[in-house]
XYZ file of C-alpha atoms in Angstrom:
125
model
C -140.552 -27.644 -113.714
C -140.745 -27.083 -118.496
C -140.536 -30.253 -119.974
C -138.968 -31.000 -123.186
C -141.950 -29.597 -125.627
C -141.029 -26.604 -123.806
C -144.169 -26.382 -121.532
C -144.279 -25.953 -118.005
C -146.190 -28.813 -115.657
C -146.254 -27.960 -112.165
C -145.376 -30.385 -110.061
C -145.865 -31.226 -106.040
C -142.632 -31.991 -103.603
C -142.696 -32.734 -100.416
C -139.316 -31.734 -98.431
C -138.938 -34.216 -95.476
C -136.564 -32.071 -92.329
C -134.603 -32.823 -89.548
C -136.036 -30.775 -85.660
C -133.981 -27.856 -86.817
C -135.382 -27.650 -90.386
C -132.861 -28.401 -92.693
C -133.731 -30.605 -95.886
C -133.240 -34.016 -95.547
C -135.131 -35.828 -98.442
C -137.748 -34.775 -100.744
C -140.470 -36.863 -102.454
C -143.496 -36.549 -104.851
C -146.892 -36.360 -104.172
C -147.125 -39.910 -103.970
C -144.330 -40.543 -101.255
C -140.952 -41.700 -103.775
C -138.160 -40.468 -102.766
C -136.817 -38.339 -105.333
C -133.732 -37.092 -103.545
C -131.575 -37.222 -100.477
C -128.576 -35.443 -98.556
C -126.309 -34.971 -95.867
C -124.805 -32.199 -94.578
C -121.900 -30.944 -92.385
C -122.099 -29.177 -89.179
C -122.356 -25.924 -90.918
C -124.478 -26.843 -93.773
C -122.763 -27.224 -96.613
C -124.020 -30.318 -98.323
C -121.985 -32.898 -97.915
C -123.085 -35.739 -100.126
C -126.809 -35.956 -102.461
C -128.543 -38.332 -103.625
C -130.669 -37.798 -107.250
C -133.356 -40.225 -107.582
C -134.211 -38.878 -110.596
C -132.176 -37.288 -112.802
C -134.279 -33.658 -112.735
C -134.390 -34.116 -108.740
C -133.219 -30.534 -107.759
C -132.661 -29.032 -104.122
C -131.631 -26.181 -103.814
C -132.704 -25.794 -99.952
C -130.187 -25.921 -97.235
C -130.298 -24.558 -93.652
C -133.650 -23.281 -92.418
C -134.312 -20.631 -95.435
C -131.247 -21.063 -96.645
C -131.376 -21.328 -100.983
C -128.193 -22.520 -102.182
C -126.292 -20.271 -105.033
C -124.917 -23.005 -107.521
C -122.712 -20.838 -109.043
C -120.984 -19.178 -105.728
C -121.467 -21.871 -103.260
C -122.593 -19.549 -101.051
C -126.509 -19.735 -99.410
C -128.443 -17.210 -99.958
C -130.392 -15.635 -96.430
C -132.491 -12.489 -97.768
C -130.390 -9.888 -95.943
C -126.676 -11.723 -96.274
C -124.912 -14.492 -97.964
C -123.552 -17.767 -96.310
C -120.405 -19.441 -96.233
C -121.159 -23.300 -95.306
C -117.636 -24.248 -95.198
C -117.157 -21.086 -92.825
C -119.565 -20.934 -90.956
C -120.720 -17.365 -91.391
C -121.925 -15.130 -93.054
C -119.611 -13.034 -95.539
C -121.566 -9.358 -95.439
C -121.392 -7.511 -92.150
C -124.889 -8.224 -90.234
C -127.267 -4.994 -91.722
C -128.689 -4.295 -88.481
C -125.229 -3.604 -87.402
C -124.251 -3.754 -83.674
C -128.130 -4.679 -82.693
C -126.804 -8.169 -84.399
C -124.590 -8.555 -81.151
C -119.807 -8.296 -81.156
C -119.208 -10.211 -84.156
C -121.077 -8.830 -87.664
C -119.872 -12.290 -89.544
C -121.172 -15.116 -87.059
C -124.131 -17.142 -87.972
C -124.418 -19.162 -84.655
C -123.014 -21.315 -81.717
C -124.821 -23.917 -82.517
C -126.237 -25.069 -85.528
C -128.418 -27.780 -83.933
C -130.484 -25.404 -81.384
C -130.306 -22.509 -82.803
C -131.429 -20.577 -86.657
C -131.083 -17.473 -88.230
C -133.563 -17.521 -90.568
C -132.759 -14.045 -92.497
C -129.661 -13.755 -91.719
C -130.532 -10.929 -89.105
C -130.502 -12.312 -85.666
C -129.601 -16.034 -84.234
C -133.005 -17.682 -82.141
C -133.844 -21.123 -80.424
C -135.450 -22.877 -82.988
C -138.473 -24.118 -82.196
C -139.456 -27.005 -80.779
C -142.646 -29.094 -82.142
């Protein structure tokens, strides 16, 4: 975070995720709620509440970073379109990733694709 005086100030925030790693809440070091959000089945943020004006939480489905300019989610190797529930770039590993070069996962409550290369079953804690 950068303060009004131009000084950089480091802050600690904690993410509270659901069973498959999607951030649902963000709190500060004292446990004060800063942000919470609800998502569609394919990971589009359908509603968010910023408890403080400075709260910014760009993370979406597992390991995805929301790009404000495009509305897409970045997955290291390609971009994901949450309204369509699929990637906009072909799978860089080709057929090793499956027959559909643009698919994400057929079950977002059970399967994850952390890098955008292949889906795997979410580990249970």
